[in-house]
PDB file of C-alpha atoms in Angstrom:
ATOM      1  CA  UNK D   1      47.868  68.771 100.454  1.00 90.00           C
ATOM      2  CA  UNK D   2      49.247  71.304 103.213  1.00 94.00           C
ATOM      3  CA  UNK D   3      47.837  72.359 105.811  1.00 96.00           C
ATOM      4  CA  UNK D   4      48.936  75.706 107.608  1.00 95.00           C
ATOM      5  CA  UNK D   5      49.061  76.652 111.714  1.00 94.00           C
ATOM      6  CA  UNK D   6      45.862  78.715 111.467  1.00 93.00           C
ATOM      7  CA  UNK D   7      47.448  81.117 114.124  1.00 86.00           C
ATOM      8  CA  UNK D   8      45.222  80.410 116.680  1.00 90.00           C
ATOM      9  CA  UNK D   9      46.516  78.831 120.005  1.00 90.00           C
ATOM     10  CA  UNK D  10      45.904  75.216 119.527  1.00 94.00           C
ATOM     11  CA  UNK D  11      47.979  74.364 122.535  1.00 94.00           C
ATOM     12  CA  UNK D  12      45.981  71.202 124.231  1.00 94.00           C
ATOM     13  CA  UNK D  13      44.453  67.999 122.477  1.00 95.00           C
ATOM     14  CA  UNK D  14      40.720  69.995 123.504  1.00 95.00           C
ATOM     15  CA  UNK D  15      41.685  73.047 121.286  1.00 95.00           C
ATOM     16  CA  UNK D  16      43.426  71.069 118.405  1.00 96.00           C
ATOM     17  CA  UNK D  17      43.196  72.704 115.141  1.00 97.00           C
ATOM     18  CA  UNK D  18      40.839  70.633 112.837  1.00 97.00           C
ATOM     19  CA  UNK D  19      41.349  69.281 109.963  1.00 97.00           C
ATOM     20  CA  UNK D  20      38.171  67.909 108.283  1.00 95.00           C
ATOM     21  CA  UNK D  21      39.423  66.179 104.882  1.00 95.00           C
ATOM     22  CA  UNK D  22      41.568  62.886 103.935  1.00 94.00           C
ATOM     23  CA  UNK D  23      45.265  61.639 104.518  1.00 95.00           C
ATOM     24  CA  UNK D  24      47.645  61.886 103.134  1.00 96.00           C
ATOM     25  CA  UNK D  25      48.715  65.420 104.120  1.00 97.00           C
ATOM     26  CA  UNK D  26      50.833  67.428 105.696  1.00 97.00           C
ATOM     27  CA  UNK D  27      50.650  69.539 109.063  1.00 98.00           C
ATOM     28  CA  UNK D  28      52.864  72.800 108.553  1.00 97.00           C
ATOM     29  CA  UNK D  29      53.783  75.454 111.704  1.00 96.00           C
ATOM     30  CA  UNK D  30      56.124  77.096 114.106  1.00 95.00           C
ATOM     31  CA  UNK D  31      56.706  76.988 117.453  1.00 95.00           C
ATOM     32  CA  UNK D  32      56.231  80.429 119.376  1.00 93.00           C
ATOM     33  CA  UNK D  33      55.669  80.064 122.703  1.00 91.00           C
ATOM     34  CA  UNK D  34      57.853  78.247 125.590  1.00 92.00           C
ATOM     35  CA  UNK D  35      56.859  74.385 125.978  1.00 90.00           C
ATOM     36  CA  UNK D  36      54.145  74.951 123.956  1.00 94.00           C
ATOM     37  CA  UNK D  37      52.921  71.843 121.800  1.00 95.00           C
ATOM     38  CA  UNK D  38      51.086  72.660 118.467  1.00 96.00           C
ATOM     39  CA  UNK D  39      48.187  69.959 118.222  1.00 97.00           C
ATOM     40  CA  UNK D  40      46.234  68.975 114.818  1.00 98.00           C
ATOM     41  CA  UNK D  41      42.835  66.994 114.873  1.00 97.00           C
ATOM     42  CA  UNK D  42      42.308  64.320 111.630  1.00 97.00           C
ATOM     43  CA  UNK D  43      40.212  60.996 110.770  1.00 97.00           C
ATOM     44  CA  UNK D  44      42.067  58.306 109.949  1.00 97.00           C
ATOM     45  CA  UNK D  45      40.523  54.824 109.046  1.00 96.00           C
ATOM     46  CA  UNK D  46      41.361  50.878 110.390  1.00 96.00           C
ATOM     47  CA  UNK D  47      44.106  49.567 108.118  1.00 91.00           C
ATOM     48  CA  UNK D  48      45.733  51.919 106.484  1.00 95.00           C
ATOM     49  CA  UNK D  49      49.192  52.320 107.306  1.00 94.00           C
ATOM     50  CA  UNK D  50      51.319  55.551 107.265  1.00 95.00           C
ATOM     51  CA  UNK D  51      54.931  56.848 107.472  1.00 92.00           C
ATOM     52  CA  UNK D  52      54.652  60.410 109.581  1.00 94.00           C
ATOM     53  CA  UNK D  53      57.538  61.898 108.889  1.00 93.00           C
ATOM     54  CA  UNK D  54      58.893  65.563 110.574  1.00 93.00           C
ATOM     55  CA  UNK D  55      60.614  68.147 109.054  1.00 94.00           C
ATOM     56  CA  UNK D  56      62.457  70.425 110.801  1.00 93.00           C
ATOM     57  CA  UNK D  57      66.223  70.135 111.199  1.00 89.00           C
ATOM     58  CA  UNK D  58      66.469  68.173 108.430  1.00 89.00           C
ATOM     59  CA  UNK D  59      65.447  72.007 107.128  1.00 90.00           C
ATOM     60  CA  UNK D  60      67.765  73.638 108.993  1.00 90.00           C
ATOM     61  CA  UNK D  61      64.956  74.685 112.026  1.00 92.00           C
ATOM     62  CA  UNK D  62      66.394  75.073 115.413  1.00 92.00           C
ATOM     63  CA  UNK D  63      63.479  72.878 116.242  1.00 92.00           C
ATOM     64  CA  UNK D  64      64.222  69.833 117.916  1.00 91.00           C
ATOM     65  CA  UNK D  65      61.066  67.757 117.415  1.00 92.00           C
ATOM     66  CA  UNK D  66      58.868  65.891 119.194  1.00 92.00           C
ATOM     67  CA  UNK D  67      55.658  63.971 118.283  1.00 94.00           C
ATOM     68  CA  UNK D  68      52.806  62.209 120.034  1.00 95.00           C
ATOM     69  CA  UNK D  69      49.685  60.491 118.088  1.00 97.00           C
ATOM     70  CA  UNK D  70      47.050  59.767 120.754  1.00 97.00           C
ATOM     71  CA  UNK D  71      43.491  59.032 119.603  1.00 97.00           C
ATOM     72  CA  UNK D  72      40.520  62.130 120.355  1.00 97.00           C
ATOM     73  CA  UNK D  73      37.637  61.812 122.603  1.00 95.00           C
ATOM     74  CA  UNK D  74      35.543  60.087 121.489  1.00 93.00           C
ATOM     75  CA  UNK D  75      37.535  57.112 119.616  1.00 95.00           C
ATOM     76  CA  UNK D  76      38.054  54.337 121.457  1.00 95.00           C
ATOM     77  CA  UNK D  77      41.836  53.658 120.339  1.00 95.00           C
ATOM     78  CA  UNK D  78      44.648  52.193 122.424  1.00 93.00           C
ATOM     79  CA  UNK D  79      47.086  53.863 120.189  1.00 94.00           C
ATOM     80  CA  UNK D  80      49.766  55.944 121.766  1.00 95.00           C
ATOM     81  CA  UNK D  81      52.484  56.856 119.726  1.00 93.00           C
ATOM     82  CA  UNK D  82      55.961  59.019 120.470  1.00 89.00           C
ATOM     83  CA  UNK D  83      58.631  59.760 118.544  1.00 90.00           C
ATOM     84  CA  UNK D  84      61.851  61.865 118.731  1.00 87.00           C
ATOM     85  CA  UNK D  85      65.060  60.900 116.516  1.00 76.00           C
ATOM     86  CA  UNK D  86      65.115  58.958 113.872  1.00 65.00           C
ATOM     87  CA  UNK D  87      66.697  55.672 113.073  1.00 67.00           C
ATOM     88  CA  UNK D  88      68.861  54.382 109.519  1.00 57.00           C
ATOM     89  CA  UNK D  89      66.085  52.030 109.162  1.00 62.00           C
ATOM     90  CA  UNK D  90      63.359  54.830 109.350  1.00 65.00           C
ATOM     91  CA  UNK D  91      64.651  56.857 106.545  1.00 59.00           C
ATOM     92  CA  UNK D  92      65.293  52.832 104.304  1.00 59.00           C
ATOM     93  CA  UNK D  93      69.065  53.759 104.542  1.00 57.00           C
ATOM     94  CA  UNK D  94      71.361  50.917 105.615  1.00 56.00           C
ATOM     95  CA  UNK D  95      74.191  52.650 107.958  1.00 56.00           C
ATOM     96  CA  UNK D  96      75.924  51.884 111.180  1.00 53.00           C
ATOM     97  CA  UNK D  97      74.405  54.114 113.990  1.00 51.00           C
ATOM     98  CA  UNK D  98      78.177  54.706 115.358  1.00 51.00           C
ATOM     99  CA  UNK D  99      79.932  56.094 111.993  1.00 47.00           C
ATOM    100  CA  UNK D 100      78.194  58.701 110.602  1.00 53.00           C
ATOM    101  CA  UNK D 101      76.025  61.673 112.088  1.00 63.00           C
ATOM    102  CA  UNK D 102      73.327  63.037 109.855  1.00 67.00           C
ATOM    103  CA  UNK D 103      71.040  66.122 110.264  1.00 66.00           C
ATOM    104  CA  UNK D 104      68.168  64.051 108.529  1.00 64.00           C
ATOM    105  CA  UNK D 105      68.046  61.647 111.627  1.00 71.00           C
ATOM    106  CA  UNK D 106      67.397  64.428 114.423  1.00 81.00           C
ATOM    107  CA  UNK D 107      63.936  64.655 113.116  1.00 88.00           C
ATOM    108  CA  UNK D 108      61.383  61.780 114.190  1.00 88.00           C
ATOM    109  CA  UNK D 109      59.651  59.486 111.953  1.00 89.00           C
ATOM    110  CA  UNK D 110      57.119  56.960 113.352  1.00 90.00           C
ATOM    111  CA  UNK D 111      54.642  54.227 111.814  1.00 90.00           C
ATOM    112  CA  UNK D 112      50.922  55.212 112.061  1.00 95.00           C
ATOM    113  CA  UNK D 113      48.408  52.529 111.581  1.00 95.00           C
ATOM    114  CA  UNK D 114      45.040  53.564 113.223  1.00 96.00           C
ATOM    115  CA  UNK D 115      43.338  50.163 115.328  1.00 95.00           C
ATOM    116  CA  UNK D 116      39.881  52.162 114.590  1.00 97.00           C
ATOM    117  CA  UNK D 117      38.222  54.277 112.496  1.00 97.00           C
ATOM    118  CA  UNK D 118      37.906  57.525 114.031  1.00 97.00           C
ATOM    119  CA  UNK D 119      39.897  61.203 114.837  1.00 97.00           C
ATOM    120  CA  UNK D 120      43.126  61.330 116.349  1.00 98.00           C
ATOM    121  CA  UNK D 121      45.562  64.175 117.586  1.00 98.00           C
ATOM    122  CA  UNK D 122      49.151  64.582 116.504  1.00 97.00           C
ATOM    123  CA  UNK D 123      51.171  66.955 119.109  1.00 97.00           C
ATOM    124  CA  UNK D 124      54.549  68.104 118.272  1.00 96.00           C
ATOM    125  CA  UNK D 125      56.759  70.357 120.585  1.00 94.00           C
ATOM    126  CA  UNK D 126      60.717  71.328 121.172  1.00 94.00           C
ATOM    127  CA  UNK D 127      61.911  68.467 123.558  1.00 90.00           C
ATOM    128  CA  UNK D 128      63.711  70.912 125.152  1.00 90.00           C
ATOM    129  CA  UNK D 129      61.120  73.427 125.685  1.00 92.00           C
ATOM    130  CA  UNK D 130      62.841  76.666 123.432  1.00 91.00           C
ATOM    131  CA  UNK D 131      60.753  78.372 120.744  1.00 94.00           C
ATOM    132  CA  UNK D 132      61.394  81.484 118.497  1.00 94.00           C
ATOM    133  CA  UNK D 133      60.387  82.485 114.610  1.00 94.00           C
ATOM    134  CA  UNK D 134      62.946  79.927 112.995  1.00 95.00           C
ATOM    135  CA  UNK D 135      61.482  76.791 115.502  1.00 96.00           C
ATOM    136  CA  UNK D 136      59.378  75.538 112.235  1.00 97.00           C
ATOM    137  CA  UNK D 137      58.412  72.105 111.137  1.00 97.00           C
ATOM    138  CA  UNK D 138      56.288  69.896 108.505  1.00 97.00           C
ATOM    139  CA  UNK D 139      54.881  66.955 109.365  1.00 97.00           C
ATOM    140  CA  UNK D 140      53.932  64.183 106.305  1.00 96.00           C
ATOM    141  CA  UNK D 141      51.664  61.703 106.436  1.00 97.00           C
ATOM    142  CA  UNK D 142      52.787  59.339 103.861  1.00 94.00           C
ATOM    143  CA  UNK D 143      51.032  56.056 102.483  1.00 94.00           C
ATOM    144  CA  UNK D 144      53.419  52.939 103.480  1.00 88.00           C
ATOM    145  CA  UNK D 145      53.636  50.096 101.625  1.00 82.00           C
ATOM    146  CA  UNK D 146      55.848  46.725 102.568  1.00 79.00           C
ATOM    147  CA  UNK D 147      59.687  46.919 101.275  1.00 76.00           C
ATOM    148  CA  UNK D 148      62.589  45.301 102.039  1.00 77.00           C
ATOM    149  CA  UNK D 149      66.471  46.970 101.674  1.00 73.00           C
ATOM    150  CA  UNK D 150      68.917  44.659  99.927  1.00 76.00           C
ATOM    151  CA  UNK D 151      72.447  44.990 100.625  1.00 71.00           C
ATOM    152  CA  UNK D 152      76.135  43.853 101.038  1.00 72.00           C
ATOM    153  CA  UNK D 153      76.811  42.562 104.195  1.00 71.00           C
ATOM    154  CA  UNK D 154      79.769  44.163 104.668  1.00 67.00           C
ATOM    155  CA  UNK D 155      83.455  43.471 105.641  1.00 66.00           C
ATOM    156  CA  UNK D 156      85.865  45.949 106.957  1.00 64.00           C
ATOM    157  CA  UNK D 157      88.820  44.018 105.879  1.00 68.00           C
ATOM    158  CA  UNK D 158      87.266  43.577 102.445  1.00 64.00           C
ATOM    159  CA  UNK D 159      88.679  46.315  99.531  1.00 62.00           C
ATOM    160  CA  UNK D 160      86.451  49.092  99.085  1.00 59.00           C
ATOM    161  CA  UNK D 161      85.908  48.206  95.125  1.00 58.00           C
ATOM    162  CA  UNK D 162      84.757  44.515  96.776  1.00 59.00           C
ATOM    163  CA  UNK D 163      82.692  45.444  99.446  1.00 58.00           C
ATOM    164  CA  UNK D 164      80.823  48.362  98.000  1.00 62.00           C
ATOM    165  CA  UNK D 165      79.626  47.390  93.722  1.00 69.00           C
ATOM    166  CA  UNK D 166      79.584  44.106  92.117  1.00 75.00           C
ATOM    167  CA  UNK D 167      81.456  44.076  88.789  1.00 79.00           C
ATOM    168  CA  UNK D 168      80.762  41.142  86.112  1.00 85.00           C
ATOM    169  CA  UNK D 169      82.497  41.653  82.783  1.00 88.00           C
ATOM    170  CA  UNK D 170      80.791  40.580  80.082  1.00 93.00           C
ATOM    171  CA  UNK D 171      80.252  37.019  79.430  1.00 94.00           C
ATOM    172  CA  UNK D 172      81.046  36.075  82.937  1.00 93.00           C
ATOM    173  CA  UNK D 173      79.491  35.462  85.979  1.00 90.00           C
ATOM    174  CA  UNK D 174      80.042  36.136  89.829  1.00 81.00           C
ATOM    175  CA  UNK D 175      79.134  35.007  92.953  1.00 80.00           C
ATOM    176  CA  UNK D 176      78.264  37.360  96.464  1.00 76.00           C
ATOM    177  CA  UNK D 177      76.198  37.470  99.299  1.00 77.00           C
ATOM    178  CA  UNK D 178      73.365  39.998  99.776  1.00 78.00           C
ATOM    179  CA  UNK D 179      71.595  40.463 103.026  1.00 79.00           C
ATOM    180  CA  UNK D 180      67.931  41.563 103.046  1.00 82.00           C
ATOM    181  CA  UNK D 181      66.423  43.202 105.607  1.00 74.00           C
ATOM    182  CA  UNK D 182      62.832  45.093 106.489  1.00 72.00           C
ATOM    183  CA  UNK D 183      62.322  48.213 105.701  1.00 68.00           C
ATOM    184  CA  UNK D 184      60.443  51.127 107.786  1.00 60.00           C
TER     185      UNK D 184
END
């Protein structure tokens, strides 16, 4: 489901915009006003676990987001979660931090997994405080489940066709290392 900035100034964790039914879903706005953060009210239950993922550059927004999940009044949570960029490992991609620049990883993505049933507030605002029509964003909440990324550990000074696909003609057999390693 979506859920749409209603328009009204929902610019504190007192004046959040509510939303009344289930997650998953997904928060949907703009950012209009100077260092103005756009807060949404939700229930969440004890033990279910969720990827919150942004949108924004990865859309080509000049938004460059920033989130906070902080439990509301009223729900006696220790959670306090930020997040700003993203990591390889948040998006499941294996990748050295160092080689390659994505637009995907300028948006954040954080683990949310309430400690108590209750409602909780998700902020999100331009870390450096600029606004305008095209500052939009999406936020998902998505169900997370436990994976793990297998790979090649790789080898610089291995051949590309080594390092990169295994190839086993038929009737024989080959031998290779994989690494595993968690995933979001």
């Amino acid at each position: 489901g979506d859920v749409l900035e209603d328009g009204q100034p929902h610019f504190t964790p007192e004046t959040a915009q509510r939303y009344a039914g289930e997650l998953p879903i997904a928060f949907n706005g703009q950012i209009l006003d100077e260092g103005k953060t756009d807060w949404f009210r939700f229930q969440a239950k004890k033990g279910q676990r969720y990827r919150v993922r942004t949108y924004a550059a990865t859309l080509g927004s000049s938004l460059d987001a920033k989130l906070q999940i902080i439990p509301a009044p009223g729900t006696n949570s220790r959670l306090n979660l930020t997040a700003d960029d993203s990591s390889w490992v948040d998006h499941d991609w294996y990748g050295n931090d160092k080689v390659w620049i994505i637009q995907d990883r300028m948006d954040p993505i954080t683990v949310f997994e309430p400690d108590v049933d209750g409602e909780y507030l998700i902020g999100i605002h331009d870390s450096q405080r600029l606004f305008g029509p095209d500052y939009v964003y999406r936020i998902e909440f998505q169900p997370l489940t436990d994976r793990a990324l297998v790979h090649f550990p790789t080898d610089y000074r291995e051949a590309p066709n080594k390092r990169d696909r295994l190839v086993v003609p038929r009737g024989n057999t080959i031998e290779h290392t994989f690494a595993i390693k968690s995933a979001t």
